[in-house]
PDB file of C-alpha atoms in Angstrom:
ATOM      1  CA  ARG A   1       8.999  -6.809 -16.413  1.00  0.00           C
ATOM      2  CA  VAL A   2       6.736  -5.957 -13.521  1.00  0.00           C
ATOM      3  CA  LEU A   3       6.311  -7.504 -10.091  1.00  0.00           C
ATOM      4  CA  PHE A   4       2.644  -6.969  -9.290  1.00  0.00           C
ATOM      5  CA  LEU A   5       2.219  -7.288  -5.510  1.00  0.00           C
ATOM      6  CA  ASN A   6      -1.353  -7.745  -4.364  1.00  0.00           C
ATOM      7  CA  ARG A   7      -3.251  -8.786  -1.242  1.00  0.00           C
ATOM      8  CA  LYS A   8      -5.611 -11.741  -1.026  1.00  0.00           C
ATOM      9  CA  ASN A   9      -7.397 -10.018   1.840  1.00  0.00           C
ATOM     10  CA  GLY A  10      -8.357  -6.554   0.652  1.00  0.00           C
ATOM     11  CA  VAL A  11      -9.830  -5.551   4.002  1.00  0.00           C
ATOM     12  CA  ALA A  12      -6.520  -6.383   5.697  1.00  0.00           C
ATOM     13  CA  ARG A  13      -4.803  -4.167   3.095  1.00  0.00           C
ATOM     14  CA  VAL A  14      -7.138  -1.260   3.874  1.00  0.00           C
ATOM     15  CA  VAL A  15      -6.824  -1.653   7.649  1.00  0.00           C
ATOM     16  CA  SER A  16      -3.025  -2.024   7.451  1.00  0.00           C
ATOM     17  CA  ASN A  17      -2.800   1.144   5.390  1.00  0.00           C
ATOM     18  CA  TRP A  18      -5.075   2.958   7.867  1.00  0.00           C
ATOM     19  CA  ILE A  19      -2.851   1.847  10.781  1.00  0.00           C
ATOM     20  CA  ALA A  20       0.289   3.007   8.955  1.00  0.00           C
ATOM     21  CA  GLN A  21      -1.267   6.380   8.147  1.00  0.00           C
ATOM     22  CA  HIS A  22      -2.223   6.934  11.789  1.00  0.00           C
ATOM     23  CA  THR A  23       1.059   5.745  13.289  1.00  0.00           C
ATOM     24  CA  GLY A  24       3.659   6.613  10.679  1.00  0.00           C
ATOM     25  CA  VAL A  25       4.872   3.002  10.996  1.00  0.00           C
ATOM     26  CA  TRP A  26       4.953   1.288   7.604  1.00  0.00           C
ATOM     27  CA  PHE A  27       7.244  -1.587   8.609  1.00  0.00           C
ATOM     28  CA  LEU A  28       9.010  -2.753  11.746  1.00  0.00           C
ATOM     29  CA  ASN A  29      12.763  -2.681  11.840  1.00  0.00           C
ATOM     30  CA  LYS A  30      13.523  -0.592  14.911  1.00  0.00           C
ATOM     31  CA  GLU A  31      12.475  -0.713  18.540  1.00  0.00           C
ATOM     32  CA  ALA A  32      11.243   2.898  18.333  1.00  0.00           C
ATOM     33  CA  GLN A  33       8.635   1.820  15.781  1.00  0.00           C
ATOM     34  CA  ARG A  34       7.433  -0.958  18.085  1.00  0.00           C
ATOM     35  CA  LYS A  35       7.113   1.518  20.962  1.00  0.00           C
ATOM     36  CA  ARG A  36       5.189   3.942  18.773  1.00  0.00           C
ATOM     37  CA  LEU A  37       2.692   1.184  17.983  1.00  0.00           C
ATOM     38  CA  GLN A  38       2.380   0.278  21.655  1.00  0.00           C
ATOM     39  CA  ASN A  39       1.700   3.872  22.720  1.00  0.00           C
ATOM     40  CA  VAL A  40      -0.589   5.177  19.996  1.00  0.00           C
ATOM     41  CA  ILE A  41      -4.212   5.902  20.819  1.00  0.00           C
ATOM     42  CA  PHE A  42      -6.226   5.191  17.709  1.00  0.00           C
ATOM     43  CA  PRO A  43      -9.249   7.150  16.528  1.00  0.00           C
ATOM     44  CA  LYS A  44     -12.302   5.158  15.499  1.00  0.00           C
ATOM     45  CA  ILE A  45     -11.962   3.412  12.157  1.00  0.00           C
ATOM     46  CA  ASN A  46     -15.021   4.217  10.088  1.00  0.00           C
ATOM     47  CA  ILE A  47     -16.755   1.376   8.278  1.00  0.00           C
ATOM     48  CA  GLN A  48     -17.669   3.692   5.389  1.00  0.00           C
ATOM     49  CA  TYR A  49     -13.974   4.505   4.999  1.00  0.00           C
ATOM     50  CA  VAL A  50     -13.172   0.778   4.825  1.00  0.00           C
ATOM     51  CA  ARG A  51     -15.940   0.104   2.271  1.00  0.00           C
ATOM     52  CA  SER A  52     -14.957   2.994   0.002  1.00  0.00           C
ATOM     53  CA  SER A  53     -11.219   2.267   0.285  1.00  0.00           C
ATOM     54  CA  LEU A  54     -11.811  -1.398  -0.485  1.00  0.00           C
ATOM     55  CA  ASN A  55     -13.876  -0.559  -3.562  1.00  0.00           C
ATOM     56  CA  ARG A  56     -11.362   2.038  -4.740  1.00  0.00           C
ATOM     57  CA  THR A  57      -8.288  -0.166  -4.255  1.00  0.00           C
ATOM     58  CA  ASN A  58      -9.960  -3.202  -5.856  1.00  0.00           C
ATOM     59  CA  ALA A  59     -10.869  -1.088  -8.896  1.00  0.00           C
ATOM     60  CA  THR A  60      -7.333   0.314  -9.069  1.00  0.00           C
ATOM     61  CA  VAL A  61      -5.749  -3.141  -8.882  1.00  0.00           C
ATOM     62  CA  GLU A  62      -8.011  -4.378 -11.692  1.00  0.00           C
ATOM     63  CA  LYS A  63      -7.216  -1.294 -13.785  1.00  0.00           C
ATOM     64  CA  TYR A  64      -3.465  -1.876 -13.390  1.00  0.00           C
ATOM     65  CA  ARG A  65      -3.820  -5.591 -14.219  1.00  0.00           C
ATOM     66  CA  ARG A  66      -5.839  -4.788 -17.385  1.00  0.00           C
ATOM     67  CA  THR A  67      -3.297  -2.165 -18.415  1.00  0.00           C
ATOM     68  CA  LEU A  68      -0.445  -4.652 -18.068  1.00  0.00           C
ATOM     69  CA  GLU A  69      -2.353  -7.304 -20.006  1.00  0.00           C
ATOM     70  CA  GLN A  70      -3.516  -4.936 -22.761  1.00  0.00           C
ATOM     71  CA  ASN A  71       0.028  -3.714 -23.260  1.00  0.00           C
ATOM     72  CA  GLN A  72       1.362  -7.274 -23.250  1.00  0.00           C
ATOM     73  CA  CYS A  73       3.704  -6.377 -20.429  1.00  0.00           C
ATOM     74  CA  ALA A  74       5.330  -9.332 -18.723  1.00  0.00           C
ATOM     75  CA  PHE A  75       4.252  -9.323 -15.105  1.00  0.00           C
ATOM     76  CA  LEU A  76       4.361 -11.705 -12.204  1.00  0.00           C
ATOM     77  CA  GLU A  77       1.462 -11.363  -9.788  1.00  0.00           C
ATOM     78  CA  LEU A  78       2.547 -11.947  -6.220  1.00  0.00           C
ATOM     79  CA  TRP A  79       0.480 -12.209  -3.077  1.00  0.00           C
ATOM     80  CA  TYR A  80       1.638 -10.419   0.058  1.00  0.00           C
ATOM     81  CA  GLU A  81       0.277 -13.233   2.216  1.00  0.00           C
ATOM     82  CA  ASP A  82       2.489 -15.812   0.453  1.00  0.00           C
ATOM     83  CA  LEU A  83       5.557 -13.926   1.659  1.00  0.00           C
ATOM     84  CA  PHE A  84       4.520 -12.477   5.010  1.00  0.00           C
ATOM     85  CA  GLN A  85       1.603 -14.415   6.471  1.00  0.00           C
ATOM     86  CA  GLU A  86       2.268 -16.365   9.620  1.00  0.00           C
ATOM     87  CA  GLY A  87       2.250 -20.098   9.036  1.00  0.00           C
ATOM     88  CA  VAL A  88       3.742 -20.039   5.529  1.00  0.00           C
ATOM     89  CA  HIS A  89       6.804 -22.272   5.636  1.00  0.00           C
ATOM     90  CA  LEU A  90      10.155 -20.669   4.842  1.00  0.00           C
ATOM     91  CA  ALA A  91      10.766 -23.180   2.029  1.00  0.00           C
ATOM     92  CA  LYS A  92       7.661 -21.885   0.216  1.00  0.00           C
ATOM     93  CA  LYS A  93       8.830 -18.286   0.650  1.00  0.00           C
ATOM     94  CA  ILE A  94      12.290 -19.136  -0.695  1.00  0.00           C
ATOM     95  CA  SER A  95      10.719 -20.935  -3.643  1.00  0.00           C
ATOM     96  CA  LEU A  96       8.635 -17.856  -4.404  1.00  0.00           C
ATOM     97  CA  ILE A  97      11.658 -15.550  -4.143  1.00  0.00           C
ATOM     98  CA  ASN A  98      13.523 -17.822  -6.534  1.00  0.00           C
ATOM     99  CA  GLN A  99      10.574 -17.676  -8.963  1.00  0.00           C
ATOM    100  CA  ILE A 100      10.876 -13.886  -8.790  1.00  0.00           C
ATOM    101  CA  MET A 101      14.631 -14.061  -9.402  1.00  0.00           C
ATOM    102  CA  THR A 102      14.087 -16.322 -12.421  1.00  0.00           C
ATOM    103  CA  PHE A 103      11.339 -14.030 -13.765  1.00  0.00           C
ATOM    104  CA  LEU A 104      13.782 -11.109 -13.494  1.00  0.00           C
ATOM    105  CA  ASP A 105      16.526 -13.127 -15.224  1.00  0.00           C
ATOM    106  CA  HIS A 106      18.688 -13.320 -12.092  1.00  0.00           C
ATOM    107  CA  SER A 107      20.323 -16.288 -10.436  1.00  0.00           C
ATOM    108  CA  THR A 108      18.316 -18.099  -7.809  1.00  0.00           C
ATOM    109  CA  ILE A 109      19.353 -17.833  -4.169  1.00  0.00           C
ATOM    110  CA  SER A 110      21.031 -20.779  -2.533  1.00  0.00           C
ATOM    111  CA  ASP A 111      23.842 -19.494  -0.308  1.00  0.00           C
ATOM    112  CA  GLN A 112      23.172 -20.067   3.386  1.00  0.00           C
ATOM    113  CA  THR A 113      23.982 -16.514   4.527  1.00  0.00           C
ATOM    114  CA  THR A 114      21.334 -15.047   2.247  1.00  0.00           C
ATOM    115  CA  LEU A 115      18.839 -17.762   3.197  1.00  0.00           C
ATOM    116  CA  ASP A 116      19.399 -16.962   6.891  1.00  0.00           C
ATOM    117  CA  GLN A 117      18.803 -13.261   6.201  1.00  0.00           C
ATOM    118  CA  MET A 118      15.600 -14.131   4.350  1.00  0.00           C
ATOM    119  CA  ASP A 119      14.453 -16.220   7.303  1.00  0.00           C
ATOM    120  CA  ARG A 120      14.813 -13.188   9.593  1.00  0.00           C
ATOM    121  CA  HIS A 121      13.285 -10.751   7.107  1.00  0.00           C
ATOM    122  CA  PHE A 122      10.202 -12.852   6.366  1.00  0.00           C
ATOM    123  CA  ASP A 123       9.549 -13.829  10.002  1.00  0.00           C
ATOM    124  CA  SER A 124       6.001 -12.524  10.466  1.00  0.00           C
ATOM    125  CA  ARG A 125       6.291 -12.773  14.258  1.00  0.00           C
ATOM    126  CA  ARG A 126       9.061 -10.160  14.141  1.00  0.00           C
ATOM    127  CA  MET A 127       7.924  -8.040  11.217  1.00  0.00           C
ATOM    128  CA  LYS A 128       4.121  -8.008  11.334  1.00  0.00           C
ATOM    129  CA  ILE A 129       2.602  -4.722  12.418  1.00  0.00           C
ATOM    130  CA  ALA A 130      -1.063  -5.672  12.672  1.00  0.00           C
ATOM    131  CA  SER A 131      -1.871  -8.214  15.357  1.00  0.00           C
ATOM    132  CA  ARG A 132      -4.944  -9.277  17.299  1.00  0.00           C
ATOM    133  CA  SER A 133      -3.850  -7.154  20.268  1.00  0.00           C
ATOM    134  CA  LEU A 134      -3.423  -4.130  18.006  1.00  0.00           C
ATOM    135  CA  TYR A 135      -6.801  -4.670  16.315  1.00  0.00           C
ATOM    136  CA  ASN A 136      -8.418  -4.887  19.750  1.00  0.00           C
ATOM    137  CA  ARG A 137      -7.161  -1.364  20.523  1.00  0.00           C
ATOM    138  CA  ILE A 138      -8.817   0.207  17.469  1.00  0.00           C
ATOM    139  CA  PRO A 139     -12.311   1.554  18.128  1.00  0.00           C
ATOM    140  CA  GLY A 140     -14.688   0.353  15.418  1.00  0.00           C
ATOM    141  CA  MET A 141     -12.763  -2.824  14.525  1.00  0.00           C
ATOM    142  CA  GLU A 142     -15.498  -5.048  15.904  1.00  0.00           C
ATOM    143  CA  GLU A 143     -17.955  -3.518  13.422  1.00  0.00           C
ATOM    144  CA  ILE A 144     -15.450  -3.968  10.579  1.00  0.00           C
ATOM    145  CA  GLU A 145     -14.887  -7.618  11.469  1.00  0.00           C
ATOM    146  CA  ASN A 146     -18.614  -8.254  11.911  1.00  0.00           C
ATOM    147  CA  GLU A 147     -19.175  -7.118   8.321  1.00  0.00           C
ATOM    148  CA  PHE A 148     -16.050  -8.397   6.574  1.00  0.00           C
ATOM    149  CA  GLY A 149     -14.815 -11.243   8.771  1.00  0.00           C
ATOM    150  CA  VAL A 150     -12.167 -11.533  11.423  1.00  0.00           C
ATOM    151  CA  LEU A 151      -8.700 -10.313  10.468  1.00  0.00           C
ATOM    152  CA  SER A 152      -5.851 -12.471  11.642  1.00  0.00           C
TER     153      SER A 152
END
């Protein structure tokens, strides 16, 4: 069984990866990582890099999906935004986690301690790396957003 995590917004995936590569911060769980993000001076993000990365990652995702389907491998496609995007209600996130647990033949989660931990872990205000203020500090982002749309 495979959990196939994908992004609805491929440009956000590319830009998030670019930020992580330039900062060394792949997720936020320590104050030092927050400070690193606050202090980094970004190079210009190149629109050609975004275009080529988007094309390459989209092709790779489709290749993996076809491979899973052709090999009749049980997989559950998940969307990053359904778990981590701001504005998604915690109840929806818990429901999705319980779908995952069921898919993996595990018991669903219902104990309050675990639910409280999930609430903290999936709080996009605490955990999200990319923000409007961060995007505004990246030279070239205006060009990216003019072509692909505003990232939230």
